[in-house]
Amino acid sequence: GAVVSQHPSWVICKSGTSVKIECRSLDFQATTMFWYRQFPKQSLMLMATSNEGSKATYEQGVEKDKFLINHASLTLSTLTVTSAHPEDSSFYICSARDLVAGDSYEQYFGPGTRLTVT
Amino acid sequence: GQNIDQPTEMTATEGAIVQINCTYQTSGFNGLFWYQQHAGEAPTFLSYNVLDGLEEKGRFSSFLSRSKGYSYLLLKELQMKDSASYLCAVMDSNYQLIWGAGTKLIIKP
């Protein structure tokens, strides 16, 4: 149980275009989903936290107009990178927190999406 | 500020035991997580500690001392497949995960 999927697993796009990444919790309902970015040989950097039906909370330094997050349902959140630039190339990982996970507040991670902007 | 410290890299021998330490300073504490991350993959959950003491799960054990702001992950009977980065993360008073930079573990035959 507790499987999170991401689509696509990798994407190459041209500079100036937009890319949408989907994150789905397959066998549980997620009250909260998190979007992370990870550059090579660095740790995870939280970009934003999204709760179903409400606006995402962005971390300091993350442009909300550039990284659009929509948490449309308890099983789906999307991240859209608008007007992508080469410096946006990174590994994007989502995670989801189970609605009824009990006391652990464990986050289940998707497999990640590798974005390359040319 | 909030801070998680863990060694950048460690090397160990196949079949041996290795301990990866993590110290933290956070605003509040709602548990400490250890995750394993292989290169190019997403993290996978290893352990969760919220009370002091040792939690054992097969070859992996995790220890927590809240008074010292300290945890360690103990890996026994090391296998080559254990070569990965090990991430320590603390859940703060807002239930946000604060992540360490990760410890890259290299296993040698």
PDB file of C-alpha atoms in Angstrom:
ATOM      1  CA  GLY A   1       0.000   0.000   0.000  1.00  0.00           C
ATOM      2  CA  ALA A   2       0.829   3.734   0.097  1.00  0.00           C
ATOM      3  CA  VAL A   3       1.963   4.081  -3.494  1.00  0.00           C
ATOM      4  CA  VAL A   4       2.571   7.451  -5.093  1.00  0.00           C
ATOM      5  CA  SER A   5       3.041   7.799  -8.821  1.00  0.00           C
ATOM      6  CA  GLN A   6       4.460  10.631 -10.873  1.00  0.00           C
ATOM      7  CA  HIS A   7       4.093  11.341 -14.539  1.00  0.00           C
ATOM      8  CA  PRO A   8       6.143  11.805 -16.589  1.00  0.00           C
ATOM      9  CA  SER A   9       9.237  10.140 -15.173  1.00  0.00           C
ATOM     10  CA  TRP A  10      11.406  12.296 -17.374  1.00  0.00           C
ATOM     11  CA  VAL A  11      10.818  15.159 -19.766  1.00  0.00           C
ATOM     12  CA  ILE A  12      12.910  17.309 -22.067  1.00  0.00           C
ATOM     13  CA  CYS A  13      11.488  20.653 -23.092  1.00  0.00           C
ATOM     14  CA  LYS A  14      12.643  23.785 -24.852  1.00  0.00           C
ATOM     15  CA  SER A  15      13.350  26.989 -23.006  1.00  0.00           C
ATOM     16  CA  GLY A  16      10.252  29.144 -22.684  1.00  0.00           C
ATOM     17  CA  THR A  17       7.741  26.314 -22.756  1.00  0.00           C
ATOM     18  CA  SER A  18       5.669  24.983 -19.860  1.00  0.00           C
ATOM     19  CA  VAL A  19       5.740  21.507 -18.378  1.00  0.00           C
ATOM     20  CA  LYS A  20       3.132  19.827 -16.175  1.00  0.00           C
ATOM     21  CA  ILE A  21       4.030  17.085 -13.709  1.00  0.00           C
ATOM     22  CA  GLU A  22       1.339  14.953 -12.110  1.00  0.00           C
ATOM     23  CA  CYS A  23       1.497  13.352  -8.692  1.00  0.00           C
ATOM     24  CA  ARG A  24      -1.081  10.751  -7.708  1.00  0.00           C
ATOM     25  CA  SER A  25      -1.668   8.752  -4.544  1.00  0.00           C
ATOM     26  CA  LEU A  26      -2.861   5.419  -5.908  1.00  0.00           C
ATOM     27  CA  ASP A  27      -4.242   3.569  -2.901  1.00  0.00           C
ATOM     28  CA  PHE A  28      -4.846   6.205  -0.269  1.00  0.00           C
ATOM     29  CA  GLN A  29      -6.223   9.697   0.126  1.00  0.00           C
ATOM     30  CA  ALA A  30      -3.710  12.434   0.681  1.00  0.00           C
ATOM     31  CA  THR A  31      -4.706  15.504   2.657  1.00  0.00           C
ATOM     32  CA  THR A  32      -1.365  17.072   1.945  1.00  0.00           C
ATOM     33  CA  MET A  33       1.083  16.756  -0.902  1.00  0.00           C
ATOM     34  CA  PHE A  34       4.578  18.174  -1.023  1.00  0.00           C
ATOM     35  CA  TRP A  35       6.724  19.178  -3.956  1.00  0.00           C
ATOM     36  CA  TYR A  36      10.492  18.956  -3.696  1.00  0.00           C
ATOM     37  CA  ARG A  37      13.351  19.796  -6.004  1.00  0.00           C
ATOM     38  CA  GLN A  38      16.719  18.132  -5.839  1.00  0.00           C
ATOM     39  CA  PHE A  39      19.838  19.229  -7.669  1.00  0.00           C
ATOM     40  CA  PRO A  40      22.680  16.745  -8.220  1.00  0.00           C
ATOM     41  CA  LYS A  41      24.478  15.715  -5.042  1.00  0.00           C
ATOM     42  CA  GLN A  42      22.245  17.941  -2.921  1.00  0.00           C
ATOM     43  CA  SER A  43      19.474  17.156  -0.498  1.00  0.00           C
ATOM     44  CA  LEU A  44      15.786  17.611  -1.042  1.00  0.00           C
ATOM     45  CA  MET A  45      14.545  21.179  -1.099  1.00  0.00           C
ATOM     46  CA  LEU A  46      10.891  21.692  -0.253  1.00  0.00           C
ATOM     47  CA  MET A  47       9.259  23.952  -2.815  1.00  0.00           C
ATOM     48  CA  ALA A  48       5.672  24.011  -1.650  1.00  0.00           C
ATOM     49  CA  THR A  49       3.005  22.285   0.381  1.00  0.00           C
ATOM     50  CA  SER A  50      -0.445  21.813  -1.052  1.00  0.00           C
ATOM     51  CA  ASN A  51      -3.663  20.857   0.650  1.00  0.00           C
ATOM     52  CA  GLU A  52      -6.674  19.626  -1.291  1.00  0.00           C
ATOM     53  CA  GLY A  53      -9.007  22.419  -2.232  1.00  0.00           C
ATOM     54  CA  SER A  54      -6.822  25.274  -1.045  1.00  0.00           C
ATOM     55  CA  LYS A  55      -3.913  27.330  -2.325  1.00  0.00           C
ATOM     56  CA  ALA A  56      -0.425  25.958  -1.997  1.00  0.00           C
ATOM     57  CA  THR A  57       2.012  27.343   0.533  1.00  0.00           C
ATOM     58  CA  TYR A  58       5.312  28.170  -1.090  1.00  0.00           C
ATOM     59  CA  GLU A  59       8.694  28.175   0.582  1.00  0.00           C
ATOM     60  CA  GLN A  60      10.733  31.329   0.658  1.00  0.00           C
ATOM     61  CA  GLY A  61      12.460  31.978  -2.632  1.00  0.00           C
ATOM     62  CA  VAL A  62      10.129  29.823  -4.720  1.00  0.00           C
ATOM     63  CA  GLU A  63       8.170  31.833  -7.301  1.00  0.00           C
ATOM     64  CA  LYS A  64       4.507  30.884  -7.084  1.00  0.00           C
ATOM     65  CA  ASP A  65       3.775  32.356 -10.524  1.00  0.00           C
ATOM     66  CA  LYS A  66       6.454  30.213 -12.083  1.00  0.00           C
ATOM     67  CA  PHE A  67       5.690  26.975 -10.253  1.00  0.00           C
ATOM     68  CA  LEU A  68       1.926  26.558 -10.369  1.00  0.00           C
ATOM     69  CA  ILE A  69       0.492  23.943  -8.049  1.00  0.00           C
ATOM     70  CA  ASN A  70      -3.030  22.607  -8.186  1.00  0.00           C
ATOM     71  CA  HIS A  71      -4.284  20.059  -5.667  1.00  0.00           C
ATOM     72  CA  ALA A  72      -7.537  19.209  -7.385  1.00  0.00           C
ATOM     73  CA  SER A  73      -8.519  16.147  -5.380  1.00  0.00           C
ATOM     74  CA  LEU A  74      -7.389  13.966  -2.495  1.00  0.00           C
ATOM     75  CA  THR A  75      -5.429  11.828  -4.945  1.00  0.00           C
ATOM     76  CA  LEU A  76      -4.002  14.307  -7.467  1.00  0.00           C
ATOM     77  CA  SER A  77      -1.677  17.288  -7.365  1.00  0.00           C
ATOM     78  CA  THR A  78       0.000  18.905 -10.349  1.00  0.00           C
ATOM     79  CA  LEU A  79       3.067  21.090 -10.645  1.00  0.00           C
ATOM     80  CA  THR A  80       3.388  23.244 -13.755  1.00  0.00           C
ATOM     81  CA  VAL A  81       6.746  24.814 -14.491  1.00  0.00           C
ATOM     82  CA  THR A  82       5.908  27.844 -16.596  1.00  0.00           C
ATOM     83  CA  SER A  83       8.317  29.470 -19.049  1.00  0.00           C
ATOM     84  CA  ALA A  84      10.984  26.929 -18.174  1.00  0.00           C
ATOM     85  CA  HIS A  85      14.649  27.872 -18.342  1.00  0.00           C
ATOM     86  CA  PRO A  86      17.775  25.696 -18.265  1.00  0.00           C
ATOM     87  CA  GLU A  87      18.313  26.533 -14.586  1.00  0.00           C
ATOM     88  CA  ASP A  88      14.960  24.832 -13.844  1.00  0.00           C
ATOM     89  CA  SER A  89      16.478  21.533 -14.926  1.00  0.00           C
ATOM     90  CA  SER A  90      16.306  19.342 -11.861  1.00  0.00           C
ATOM     91  CA  PHE A  91      14.798  16.257 -10.258  1.00  0.00           C
ATOM     92  CA  TYR A  92      11.282  17.050  -9.041  1.00  0.00           C
ATOM     93  CA  ILE A  93       9.809  14.751  -6.413  1.00  0.00           C
ATOM     94  CA  CYS A  94       6.370  14.790  -4.883  1.00  0.00           C
ATOM     95  CA  SER A  95       5.284  13.171  -1.666  1.00  0.00           C
ATOM     96  CA  ALA A  96       1.912  12.608  -0.066  1.00  0.00           C
ATOM     97  CA  ARG A  97       0.720  12.258   3.482  1.00  0.00           C
ATOM     98  CA  ASP A  98      -1.938   9.676   4.244  1.00  0.00           C
ATOM     99  CA  LEU A  99      -5.242  11.006   5.522  1.00  0.00           C
ATOM    100  CA  VAL A 100      -5.454   8.280   8.120  1.00  0.00           C
ATOM    101  CA  ALA A 101      -1.795   7.490   8.677  1.00  0.00           C
ATOM    102  CA  GLY A 102      -2.083   7.731  12.442  1.00  0.00           C
ATOM    103  CA  ASP A 103       0.612   9.445  14.408  1.00  0.00           C
ATOM    104  CA  SER A 104       3.614   9.021  12.152  1.00  0.00           C
ATOM    105  CA  TYR A 105       2.819  11.675   9.561  1.00  0.00           C
ATOM    106  CA  GLU A 106       4.959   9.625   7.200  1.00  0.00           C
ATOM    107  CA  GLN A 107       5.388  11.001   3.711  1.00  0.00           C
ATOM    108  CA  TYR A 108       5.254   8.608   0.784  1.00  0.00           C
ATOM    109  CA  PHE A 109       7.385   9.647  -2.142  1.00  0.00           C
ATOM    110  CA  GLY A 110       6.732   9.410  -5.831  1.00  0.00           C
ATOM    111  CA  PRO A 111       9.507   8.111  -8.111  1.00  0.00           C
ATOM    112  CA  GLY A 112      10.463  11.605  -9.244  1.00  0.00           C
ATOM    113  CA  THR A 113      10.475  13.458 -12.550  1.00  0.00           C
ATOM    114  CA  ARG A 114      13.711  14.466 -14.194  1.00  0.00           C
ATOM    115  CA  LEU A 115      13.254  17.712 -16.089  1.00  0.00           C
ATOM    116  CA  THR A 116      15.797  18.880 -18.635  1.00  0.00           C
ATOM    117  CA  VAL A 117      15.304  22.270 -20.239  1.00  0.00           C
ATOM    118  CA  THR A 118      17.313  22.882 -23.396  1.00  0.00           C
TER     119      THR A 118
ATOM    120  CA  GLY B   1      17.256  28.669  12.819  1.00  0.00           C
ATOM    121  CA  GLN B   2      16.590  25.057  12.131  1.00  0.00           C
ATOM    122  CA  ASN B   3      19.482  22.776  11.413  1.00  0.00           C
ATOM    123  CA  ILE B   4      20.106  19.127  10.704  1.00  0.00           C
ATOM    124  CA  ASP B   5      23.702  17.867  10.641  1.00  0.00           C
ATOM    125  CA  GLN B   6      24.943  14.555   9.320  1.00  0.00           C
ATOM    126  CA  PRO B   7      28.271  13.494   7.804  1.00  0.00           C
ATOM    127  CA  THR B   8      28.633  14.082   4.097  1.00  0.00           C
ATOM    128  CA  GLU B   9      30.123  10.713   3.247  1.00  0.00           C
ATOM    129  CA  MET B  10      31.065   7.458   4.926  1.00  0.00           C
ATOM    130  CA  THR B  11      32.796   4.319   3.702  1.00  0.00           C
ATOM    131  CA  ALA B  12      32.317   0.824   5.084  1.00  0.00           C
ATOM    132  CA  THR B  13      33.104  -2.763   4.154  1.00  0.00           C
ATOM    133  CA  GLU B  14      30.630  -5.375   2.999  1.00  0.00           C
ATOM    134  CA  GLY B  15      29.463  -7.473   5.936  1.00  0.00           C
ATOM    135  CA  ALA B  16      30.450  -4.868   8.517  1.00  0.00           C
ATOM    136  CA  ILE B  17      28.387  -2.476  10.665  1.00  0.00           C
ATOM    137  CA  VAL B  18      28.094   1.270  10.152  1.00  0.00           C
ATOM    138  CA  GLN B  19      26.503   3.995  12.249  1.00  0.00           C
ATOM    139  CA  ILE B  20      25.311   7.218  10.638  1.00  0.00           C
ATOM    140  CA  ASN B  21      24.781  10.057  13.096  1.00  0.00           C
ATOM    141  CA  CYS B  22      22.350  12.941  12.898  1.00  0.00           C
ATOM    142  CA  THR B  23      22.092  15.938  15.209  1.00  0.00           C
ATOM    143  CA  TYR B  24      19.300  18.451  15.007  1.00  0.00           C
ATOM    144  CA  GLN B  25      18.095  21.801  16.255  1.00  0.00           C
ATOM    145  CA  THR B  26      14.494  22.502  15.305  1.00  0.00           C
ATOM    146  CA  SER B  27      11.537  24.546  16.444  1.00  0.00           C
ATOM    147  CA  GLY B  28       9.559  21.770  18.033  1.00  0.00           C
ATOM    148  CA  PHE B  29       9.798  18.057  17.485  1.00  0.00           C
ATOM    149  CA  ASN B  30       7.222  15.631  16.159  1.00  0.00           C
ATOM    150  CA  GLY B  31       9.447  12.778  15.187  1.00  0.00           C
ATOM    151  CA  LEU B  32      12.582  11.916  13.251  1.00  0.00           C
ATOM    152  CA  PHE B  33      12.696   9.998  10.009  1.00  0.00           C
ATOM    153  CA  TRP B  34      15.422   8.160   8.184  1.00  0.00           C
ATOM    154  CA  TYR B  35      15.123   7.674   4.437  1.00  0.00           C
ATOM    155  CA  GLN B  36      17.299   5.826   1.947  1.00  0.00           C
ATOM    156  CA  GLN B  37      17.861   7.307  -1.486  1.00  0.00           C
ATOM    157  CA  HIS B  38      19.634   5.574  -4.337  1.00  0.00           C
ATOM    158  CA  ALA B  39      21.107   7.789  -7.036  1.00  0.00           C
ATOM    159  CA  GLY B  40      18.460   9.048  -9.435  1.00  0.00           C
ATOM    160  CA  GLU B  41      15.611   7.667  -7.374  1.00  0.00           C
ATOM    161  CA  ALA B  42      13.179   9.060  -4.833  1.00  0.00           C
ATOM    162  CA  PRO B  43      13.704   8.480  -1.097  1.00  0.00           C
ATOM    163  CA  THR B  44      12.250   5.402   0.542  1.00  0.00           C
ATOM    164  CA  PHE B  45      11.168   5.264   4.169  1.00  0.00           C
ATOM    165  CA  LEU B  46      13.402   3.396   6.617  1.00  0.00           C
ATOM    166  CA  SER B  47      12.361   4.375  10.126  1.00  0.00           C
ATOM    167  CA  TYR B  48      10.488   6.768  12.373  1.00  0.00           C
ATOM    168  CA  ASN B  49      11.359   7.625  15.981  1.00  0.00           C
ATOM    169  CA  VAL B  50       9.308   9.870  18.214  1.00  0.00           C
ATOM    170  CA  LEU B  51      10.227   8.443  21.625  1.00  0.00           C
ATOM    171  CA  ASP B  52      13.716   7.956  23.052  1.00  0.00           C
ATOM    172  CA  GLY B  53      15.303   4.616  22.483  1.00  0.00           C
ATOM    173  CA  LEU B  54      16.175   2.102  19.842  1.00  0.00           C
ATOM    174  CA  GLU B  55      13.851   0.869  17.103  1.00  0.00           C
ATOM    175  CA  GLU B  56      15.035  -2.282  15.372  1.00  0.00           C
ATOM    176  CA  LYS B  57      13.851  -3.394  11.978  1.00  0.00           C
ATOM    177  CA  GLY B  58      15.816  -6.239  10.493  1.00  0.00           C
ATOM    178  CA  ARG B  59      19.345  -5.168   9.584  1.00  0.00           C
ATOM    179  CA  PHE B  60      18.512  -1.526  10.261  1.00  0.00           C
ATOM    180  CA  SER B  61      18.073   0.127  13.653  1.00  0.00           C
ATOM    181  CA  SER B  62      17.442   3.732  14.564  1.00  0.00           C
ATOM    182  CA  PHE B  63      18.099   5.430  17.878  1.00  0.00           C
ATOM    183  CA  LEU B  64      16.795   8.697  19.257  1.00  0.00           C
ATOM    184  CA  SER B  65      17.725  10.911  22.207  1.00  0.00           C
ATOM    185  CA  ARG B  66      15.446  13.935  22.290  1.00  0.00           C
ATOM    186  CA  SER B  67      17.297  15.592  25.161  1.00  0.00           C
ATOM    187  CA  LYS B  68      20.512  15.504  23.145  1.00  0.00           C
ATOM    188  CA  GLY B  69      18.927  16.298  19.780  1.00  0.00           C
ATOM    189  CA  TYR B  70      20.630  13.202  18.429  1.00  0.00           C
ATOM    190  CA  SER B  71      19.805  10.160  16.365  1.00  0.00           C
ATOM    191  CA  TYR B  72      21.719   7.450  14.605  1.00  0.00           C
ATOM    192  CA  LEU B  73      20.956   4.871  11.958  1.00  0.00           C
ATOM    193  CA  LEU B  74      22.740   1.554  12.422  1.00  0.00           C
ATOM    194  CA  LEU B  75      23.170  -0.749   9.456  1.00  0.00           C
ATOM    195  CA  LYS B  76      24.346  -4.297  10.123  1.00  0.00           C
ATOM    196  CA  GLU B  77      25.637  -7.001   7.787  1.00  0.00           C
ATOM    197  CA  LEU B  78      26.233  -4.449   5.091  1.00  0.00           C
ATOM    198  CA  GLN B  79      25.452  -5.427   1.534  1.00  0.00           C
ATOM    199  CA  MET B  80      26.590  -3.762  -1.671  1.00  0.00           C
ATOM    200  CA  LYS B  81      23.003  -2.702  -2.353  1.00  0.00           C
ATOM    201  CA  ASP B  82      23.139  -0.567   0.822  1.00  0.00           C
ATOM    202  CA  SER B  83      25.324   1.911  -1.064  1.00  0.00           C
ATOM    203  CA  ALA B  84      23.070   4.957  -1.137  1.00  0.00           C
ATOM    204  CA  SER B  85      22.462   8.299   0.505  1.00  0.00           C
ATOM    205  CA  TYR B  86      20.787   8.241   3.899  1.00  0.00           C
ATOM    206  CA  LEU B  87      18.652  11.235   4.746  1.00  0.00           C
ATOM    207  CA  CYS B  88      17.764  12.327   8.261  1.00  0.00           C
ATOM    208  CA  ALA B  89      14.626  14.468   8.556  1.00  0.00           C
ATOM    209  CA  VAL B  90      12.922  15.992  11.585  1.00  0.00           C
ATOM    210  CA  MET B  91       9.268  16.958  11.739  1.00  0.00           C
ATOM    211  CA  ASP B  92       8.964  20.325  13.438  1.00  0.00           C
ATOM    212  CA  SER B  93       6.117  21.857  15.428  1.00  0.00           C
ATOM    213  CA  ASN B  94       4.269  22.687  12.184  1.00  0.00           C
ATOM    214  CA  TYR B  95       4.557  19.074  11.022  1.00  0.00           C
ATOM    215  CA  GLN B  96       6.978  20.178   8.303  1.00  0.00           C
ATOM    216  CA  LEU B  97       9.923  17.932   7.490  1.00  0.00           C
ATOM    217  CA  ILE B  98      13.314  19.574   7.902  1.00  0.00           C
ATOM    218  CA  TRP B  99      15.843  17.648   5.847  1.00  0.00           C
ATOM    219  CA  GLY B 100      19.519  16.994   6.408  1.00  0.00           C
ATOM    220  CA  ALA B 101      21.845  17.117   3.418  1.00  0.00           C
ATOM    221  CA  GLY B 102      22.211  13.353   3.456  1.00  0.00           C
ATOM    222  CA  THR B 103      25.093  10.970   4.072  1.00  0.00           C
ATOM    223  CA  LYS B 104      26.491   9.147   1.079  1.00  0.00           C
ATOM    224  CA  LEU B 105      27.411   5.634   2.156  1.00  0.00           C
ATOM    225  CA  ILE B 106      29.963   3.782   0.040  1.00  0.00           C
ATOM    226  CA  ILE B 107      30.238   0.038   0.553  1.00  0.00           C
ATOM    227  CA  LYS B 108      33.461  -1.645  -0.492  1.00  0.00           C
ATOM    228  CA  PRO B 109      33.873  -5.384  -1.088  1.00  0.00           C
TER     229      PRO B 109
END
